[in-house]
PDB file of C-alpha atoms in Angstrom:
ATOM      1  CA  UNK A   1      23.620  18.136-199.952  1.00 39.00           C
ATOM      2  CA  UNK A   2      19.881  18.504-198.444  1.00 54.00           C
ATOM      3  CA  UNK A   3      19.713  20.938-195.591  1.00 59.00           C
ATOM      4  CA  UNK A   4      18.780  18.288-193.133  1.00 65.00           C
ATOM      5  CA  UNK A   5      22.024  16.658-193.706  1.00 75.00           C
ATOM      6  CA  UNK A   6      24.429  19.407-191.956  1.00 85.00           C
ATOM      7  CA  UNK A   7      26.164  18.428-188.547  1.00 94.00           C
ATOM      8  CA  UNK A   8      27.390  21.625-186.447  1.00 96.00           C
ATOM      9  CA  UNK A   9      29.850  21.477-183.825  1.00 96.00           C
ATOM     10  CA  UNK A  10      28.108  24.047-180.822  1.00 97.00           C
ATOM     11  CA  UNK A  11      29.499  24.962-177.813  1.00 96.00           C
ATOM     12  CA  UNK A  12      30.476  22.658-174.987  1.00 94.00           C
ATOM     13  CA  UNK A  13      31.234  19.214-177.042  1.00 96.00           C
ATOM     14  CA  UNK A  14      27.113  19.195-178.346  1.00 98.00           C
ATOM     15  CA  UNK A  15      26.434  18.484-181.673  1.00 98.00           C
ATOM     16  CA  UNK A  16      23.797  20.057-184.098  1.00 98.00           C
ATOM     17  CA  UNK A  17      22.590  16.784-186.180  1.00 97.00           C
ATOM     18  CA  UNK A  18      19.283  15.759-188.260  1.00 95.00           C
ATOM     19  CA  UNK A  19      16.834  14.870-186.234  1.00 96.00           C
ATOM     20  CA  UNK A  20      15.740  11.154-186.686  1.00 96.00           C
ATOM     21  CA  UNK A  21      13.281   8.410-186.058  1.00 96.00           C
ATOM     22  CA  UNK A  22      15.027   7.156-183.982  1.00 97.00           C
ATOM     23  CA  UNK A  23      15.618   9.967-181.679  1.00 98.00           C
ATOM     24  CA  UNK A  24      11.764   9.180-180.130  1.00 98.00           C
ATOM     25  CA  UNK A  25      12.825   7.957-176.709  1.00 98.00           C
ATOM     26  CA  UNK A  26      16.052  10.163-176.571  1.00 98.00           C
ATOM     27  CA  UNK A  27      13.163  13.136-177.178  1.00 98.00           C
ATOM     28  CA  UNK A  28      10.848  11.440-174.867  1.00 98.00           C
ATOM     29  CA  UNK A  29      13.247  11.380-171.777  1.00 98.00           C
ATOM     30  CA  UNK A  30      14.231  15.076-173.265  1.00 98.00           C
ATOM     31  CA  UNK A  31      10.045  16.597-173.146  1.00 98.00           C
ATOM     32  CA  UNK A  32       9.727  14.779-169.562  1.00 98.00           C
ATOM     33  CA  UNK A  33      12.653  16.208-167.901  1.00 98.00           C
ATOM     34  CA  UNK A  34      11.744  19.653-169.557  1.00 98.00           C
ATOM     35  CA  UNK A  35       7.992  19.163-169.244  1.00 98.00           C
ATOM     36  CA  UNK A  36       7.743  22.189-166.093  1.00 97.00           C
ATOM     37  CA  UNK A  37      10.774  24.487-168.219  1.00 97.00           C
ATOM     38  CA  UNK A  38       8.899  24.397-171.508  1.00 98.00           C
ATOM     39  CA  UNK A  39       5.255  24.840-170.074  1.00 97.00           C
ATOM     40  CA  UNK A  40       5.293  28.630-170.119  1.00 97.00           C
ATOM     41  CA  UNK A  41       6.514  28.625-173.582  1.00 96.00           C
ATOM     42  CA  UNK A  42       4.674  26.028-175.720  1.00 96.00           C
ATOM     43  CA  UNK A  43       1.104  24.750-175.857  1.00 97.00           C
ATOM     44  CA  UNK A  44      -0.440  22.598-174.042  1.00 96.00           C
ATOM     45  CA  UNK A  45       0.297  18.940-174.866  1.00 96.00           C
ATOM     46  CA  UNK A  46      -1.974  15.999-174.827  1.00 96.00           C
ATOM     47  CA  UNK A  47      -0.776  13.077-172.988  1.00 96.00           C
ATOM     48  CA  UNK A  48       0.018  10.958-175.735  1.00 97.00           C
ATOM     49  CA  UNK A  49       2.730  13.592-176.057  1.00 98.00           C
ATOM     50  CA  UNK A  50       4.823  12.530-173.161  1.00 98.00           C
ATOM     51  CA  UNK A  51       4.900   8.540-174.618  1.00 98.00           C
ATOM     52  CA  UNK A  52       7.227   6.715-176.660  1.00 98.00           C
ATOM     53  CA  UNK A  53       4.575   6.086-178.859  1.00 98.00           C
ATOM     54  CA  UNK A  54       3.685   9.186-178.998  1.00 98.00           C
ATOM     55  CA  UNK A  55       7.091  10.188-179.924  1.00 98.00           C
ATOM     56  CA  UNK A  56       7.293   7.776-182.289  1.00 98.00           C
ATOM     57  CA  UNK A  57       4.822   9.088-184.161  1.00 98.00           C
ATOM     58  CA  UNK A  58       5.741  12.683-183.800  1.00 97.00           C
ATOM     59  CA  UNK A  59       9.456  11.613-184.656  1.00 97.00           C
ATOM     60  CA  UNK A  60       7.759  10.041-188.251  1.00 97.00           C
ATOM     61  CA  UNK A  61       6.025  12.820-189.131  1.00 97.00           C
ATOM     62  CA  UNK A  62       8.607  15.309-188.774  1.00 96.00           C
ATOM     63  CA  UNK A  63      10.952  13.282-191.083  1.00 95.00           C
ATOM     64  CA  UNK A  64       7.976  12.738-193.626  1.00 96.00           C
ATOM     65  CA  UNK A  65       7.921  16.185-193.776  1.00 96.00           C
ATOM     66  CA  UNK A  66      12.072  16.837-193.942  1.00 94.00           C
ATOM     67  CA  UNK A  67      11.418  14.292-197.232  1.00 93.00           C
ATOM     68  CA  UNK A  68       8.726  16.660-198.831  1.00 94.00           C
ATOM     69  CA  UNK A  69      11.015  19.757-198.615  1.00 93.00           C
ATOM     70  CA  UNK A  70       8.722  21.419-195.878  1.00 95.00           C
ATOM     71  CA  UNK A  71      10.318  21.584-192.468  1.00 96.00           C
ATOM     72  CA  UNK A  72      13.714  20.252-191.528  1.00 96.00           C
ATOM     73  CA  UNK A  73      14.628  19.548-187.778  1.00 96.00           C
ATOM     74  CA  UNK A  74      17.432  19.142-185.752  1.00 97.00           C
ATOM     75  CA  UNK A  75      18.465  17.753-182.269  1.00 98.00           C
ATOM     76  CA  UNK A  76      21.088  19.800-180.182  1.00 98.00           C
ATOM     77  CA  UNK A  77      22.714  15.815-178.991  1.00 98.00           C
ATOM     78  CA  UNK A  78      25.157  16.158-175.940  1.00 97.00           C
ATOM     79  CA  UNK A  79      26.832  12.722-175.771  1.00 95.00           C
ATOM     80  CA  UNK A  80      23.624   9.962-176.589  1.00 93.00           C
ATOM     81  CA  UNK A  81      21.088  12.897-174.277  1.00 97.00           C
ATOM     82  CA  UNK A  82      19.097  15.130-176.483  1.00 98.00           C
ATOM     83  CA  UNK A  83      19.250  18.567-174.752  1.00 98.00           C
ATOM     84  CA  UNK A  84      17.230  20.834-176.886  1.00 98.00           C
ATOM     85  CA  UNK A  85      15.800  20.912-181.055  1.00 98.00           C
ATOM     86  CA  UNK A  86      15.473  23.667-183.395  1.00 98.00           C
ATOM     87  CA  UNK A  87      12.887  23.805-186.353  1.00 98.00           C
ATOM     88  CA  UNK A  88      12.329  25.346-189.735  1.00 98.00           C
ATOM     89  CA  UNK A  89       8.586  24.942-190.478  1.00 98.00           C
ATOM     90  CA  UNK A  90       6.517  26.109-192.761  1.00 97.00           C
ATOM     91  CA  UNK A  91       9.253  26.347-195.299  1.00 97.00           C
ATOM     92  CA  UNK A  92       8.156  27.557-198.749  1.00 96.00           C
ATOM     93  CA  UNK A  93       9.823  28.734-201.871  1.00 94.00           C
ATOM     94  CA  UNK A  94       9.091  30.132-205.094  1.00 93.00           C
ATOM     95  CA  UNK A  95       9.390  33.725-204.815  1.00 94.00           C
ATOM     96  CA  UNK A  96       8.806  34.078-201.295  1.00 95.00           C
ATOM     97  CA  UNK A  97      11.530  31.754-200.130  1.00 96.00           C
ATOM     98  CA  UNK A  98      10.854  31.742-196.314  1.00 97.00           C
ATOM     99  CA  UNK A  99      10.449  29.636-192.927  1.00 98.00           C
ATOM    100  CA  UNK A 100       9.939  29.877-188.970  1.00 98.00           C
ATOM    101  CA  UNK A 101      12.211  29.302-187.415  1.00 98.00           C
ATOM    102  CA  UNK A 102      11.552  27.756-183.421  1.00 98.00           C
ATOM    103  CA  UNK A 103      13.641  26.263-180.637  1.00 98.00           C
ATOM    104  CA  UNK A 104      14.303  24.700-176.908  1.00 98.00           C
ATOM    105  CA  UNK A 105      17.179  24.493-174.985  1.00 98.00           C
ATOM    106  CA  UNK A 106      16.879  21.958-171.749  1.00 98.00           C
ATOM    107  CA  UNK A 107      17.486  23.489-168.698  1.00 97.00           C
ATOM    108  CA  UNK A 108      20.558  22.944-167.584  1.00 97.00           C
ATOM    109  CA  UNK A 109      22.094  24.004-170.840  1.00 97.00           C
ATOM    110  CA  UNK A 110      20.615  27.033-170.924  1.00 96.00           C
ATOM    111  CA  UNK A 111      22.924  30.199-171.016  1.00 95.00           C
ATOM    112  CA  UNK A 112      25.491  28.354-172.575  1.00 96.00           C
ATOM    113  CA  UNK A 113      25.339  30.321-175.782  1.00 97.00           C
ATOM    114  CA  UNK A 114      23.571  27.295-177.272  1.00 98.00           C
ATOM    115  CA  UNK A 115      20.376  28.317-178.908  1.00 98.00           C
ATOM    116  CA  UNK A 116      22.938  31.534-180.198  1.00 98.00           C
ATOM    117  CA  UNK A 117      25.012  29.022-181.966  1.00 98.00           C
ATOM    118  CA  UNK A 118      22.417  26.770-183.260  1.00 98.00           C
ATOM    119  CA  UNK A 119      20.105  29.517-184.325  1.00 98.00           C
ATOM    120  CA  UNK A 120      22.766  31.000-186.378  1.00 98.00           C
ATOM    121  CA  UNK A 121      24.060  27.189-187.610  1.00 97.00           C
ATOM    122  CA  UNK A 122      20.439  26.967-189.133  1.00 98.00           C
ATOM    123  CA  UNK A 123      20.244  30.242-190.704  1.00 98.00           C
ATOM    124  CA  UNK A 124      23.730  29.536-192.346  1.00 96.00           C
ATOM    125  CA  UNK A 125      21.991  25.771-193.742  1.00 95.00           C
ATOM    126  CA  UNK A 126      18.482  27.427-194.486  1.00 96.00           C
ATOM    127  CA  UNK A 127      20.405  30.274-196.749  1.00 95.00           C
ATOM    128  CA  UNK A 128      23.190  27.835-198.429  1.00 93.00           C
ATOM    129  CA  UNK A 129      21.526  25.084-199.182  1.00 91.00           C
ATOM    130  CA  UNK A 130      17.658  25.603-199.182  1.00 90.00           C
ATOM    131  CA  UNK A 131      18.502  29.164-200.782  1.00 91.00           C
ATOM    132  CA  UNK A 132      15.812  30.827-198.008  1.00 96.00           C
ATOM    133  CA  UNK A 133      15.465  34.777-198.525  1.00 97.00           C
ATOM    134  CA  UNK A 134      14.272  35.205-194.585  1.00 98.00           C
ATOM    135  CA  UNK A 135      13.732  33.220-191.357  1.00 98.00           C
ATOM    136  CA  UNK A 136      10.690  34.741-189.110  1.00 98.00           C
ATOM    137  CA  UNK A 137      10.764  33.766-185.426  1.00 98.00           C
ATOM    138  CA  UNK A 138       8.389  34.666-182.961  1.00 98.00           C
ATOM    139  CA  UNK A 139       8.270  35.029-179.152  1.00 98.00           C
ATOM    140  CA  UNK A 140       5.951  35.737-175.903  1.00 98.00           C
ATOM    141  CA  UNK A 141       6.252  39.553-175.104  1.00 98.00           C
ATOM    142  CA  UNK A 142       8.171  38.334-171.794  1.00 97.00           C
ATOM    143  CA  UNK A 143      10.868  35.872-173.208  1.00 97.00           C
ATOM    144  CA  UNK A 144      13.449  38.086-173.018  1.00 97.00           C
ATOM    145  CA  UNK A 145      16.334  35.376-173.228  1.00 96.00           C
ATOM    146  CA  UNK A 146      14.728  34.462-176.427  1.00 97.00           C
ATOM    147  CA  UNK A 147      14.693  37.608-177.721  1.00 98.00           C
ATOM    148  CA  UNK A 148      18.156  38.167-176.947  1.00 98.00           C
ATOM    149  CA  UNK A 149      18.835  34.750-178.697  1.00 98.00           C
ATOM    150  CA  UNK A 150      17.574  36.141-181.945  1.00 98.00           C
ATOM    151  CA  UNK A 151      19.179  40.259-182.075  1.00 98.00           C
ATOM    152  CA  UNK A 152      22.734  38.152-181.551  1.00 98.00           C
ATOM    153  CA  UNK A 153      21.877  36.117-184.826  1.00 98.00           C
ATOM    154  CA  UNK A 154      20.739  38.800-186.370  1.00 98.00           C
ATOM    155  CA  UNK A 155      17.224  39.412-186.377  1.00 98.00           C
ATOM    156  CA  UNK A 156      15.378  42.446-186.170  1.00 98.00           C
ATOM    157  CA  UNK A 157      11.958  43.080-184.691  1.00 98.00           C
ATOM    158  CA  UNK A 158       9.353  43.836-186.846  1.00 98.00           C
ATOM    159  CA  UNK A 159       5.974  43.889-184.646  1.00 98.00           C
ATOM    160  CA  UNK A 160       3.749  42.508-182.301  1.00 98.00           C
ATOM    161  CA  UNK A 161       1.170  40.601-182.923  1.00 98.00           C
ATOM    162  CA  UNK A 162      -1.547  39.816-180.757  1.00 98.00           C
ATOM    163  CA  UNK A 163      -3.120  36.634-179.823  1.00 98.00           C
ATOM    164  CA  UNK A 164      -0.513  34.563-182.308  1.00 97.00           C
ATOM    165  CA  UNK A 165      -0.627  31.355-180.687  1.00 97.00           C
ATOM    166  CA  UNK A 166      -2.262  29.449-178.411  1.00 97.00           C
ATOM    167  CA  UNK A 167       0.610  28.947-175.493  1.00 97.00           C
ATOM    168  CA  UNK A 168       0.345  27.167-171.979  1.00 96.00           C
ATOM    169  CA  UNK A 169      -3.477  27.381-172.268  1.00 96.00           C
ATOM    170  CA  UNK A 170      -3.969  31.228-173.785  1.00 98.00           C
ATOM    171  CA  UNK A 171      -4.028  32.710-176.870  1.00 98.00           C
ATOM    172  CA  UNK A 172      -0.841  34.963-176.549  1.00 98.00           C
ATOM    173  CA  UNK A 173       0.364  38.013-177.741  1.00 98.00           C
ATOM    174  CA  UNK A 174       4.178  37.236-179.624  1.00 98.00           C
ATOM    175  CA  UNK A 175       7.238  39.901-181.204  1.00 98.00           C
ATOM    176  CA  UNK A 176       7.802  38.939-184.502  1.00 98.00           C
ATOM    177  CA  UNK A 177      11.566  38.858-185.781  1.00 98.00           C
ATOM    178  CA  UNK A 178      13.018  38.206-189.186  1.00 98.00           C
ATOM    179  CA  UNK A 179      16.263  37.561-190.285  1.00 98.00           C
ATOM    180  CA  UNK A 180      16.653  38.467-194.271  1.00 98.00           C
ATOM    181  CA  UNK A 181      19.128  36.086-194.995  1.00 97.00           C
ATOM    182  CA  UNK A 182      20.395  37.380-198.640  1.00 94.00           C
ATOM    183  CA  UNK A 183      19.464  39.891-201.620  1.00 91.00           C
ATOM    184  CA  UNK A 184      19.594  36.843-204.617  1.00 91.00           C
ATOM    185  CA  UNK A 185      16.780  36.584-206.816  1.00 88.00           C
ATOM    186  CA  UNK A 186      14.920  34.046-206.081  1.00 82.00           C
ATOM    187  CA  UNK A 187      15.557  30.512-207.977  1.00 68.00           C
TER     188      UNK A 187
END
């Protein structure tokens, strides 16, 4: 079974399933109503972001790239509303075996033990069937609830480092977590 195949049950009746094509306007309605909650965490998007076909072509890419082994992506799905995703980019094996790992929770599902149950959902798919050695995540110096998010699944800090990304306009410092997922040699 390919990782981006798994379905998880989370808390509160949503479901943890592949993302799709054809989850661009489901996403689209999901970035708009989220567009002020996400701001201080993400970069800056260009308009086309907030369009279907913008989301179209997003939604395409990310799947191209499930196909070719290097990211896989899922949609937290409450009912037919998409109400957050969670990512494993930059995935690479061989002997270092590793991926980010990044997330969003809408809103009003937030605190909900969500990102917690998807997080760890993830970690359980990237070790079992992609055989991952680690997961990194990284967040702002000042997302605490993130932070939190990733010491319940398991992650331990393991530095800061400054000016990471570029987020809502800045180049920003970020904590680093990892979460070593086994001790196997690597395949």
């Amino acid at each position: 079974m390919a990782v981006n195949s798994m379905i998880f049950d989370l808390p509160d009746g949503v479901t943890l399933r592949p993302l799709t094509e054809s989850d661009a306007e489901p996403l689209l309605r999901a970035y708009v109503v989220n567009r002020e909650h996400l701001a201080p965490w993400e970069p800056r998007r260009p308009p086309d972001f907030y369009t279907l076909v913008g989301q179209e072509s997003r939604a395409r890419d990310r799947v191209q790239l499930q196909r070719e082994g290097r990211l896989s992506s899922w949609a937290l799905q409450d009912e037919e509303r998409i109400v957050g995703t969670i990512t494993l980019s930059h995935i690479e094996l061989g002997p270092f075996r590793s991926a980010h790992l990044g997330y969003w929770i809408d809103s009003g599902y937030t605190g909900r033990g969500l990102a917690t149950a998807a997080a760890n959902a993830v970690c359980r798919a990237a070790d079992e069937q992609l055989g991952l050695h680690r997961i990194e995540a990284g967040t702002l110096l000042d997302n605490t609830a993130s932070q939190r998010v990733l010491e319940r699944c398991g992650f331990s800090r393991i530095g800061v480092a400054p000016r990471y990304l570029h987020i809502d306009g800045a180049w920003r410092d970020h904590v680093l977590f990892q979460r070593v997922l086994h001790d196997r040699p690597a395949i």
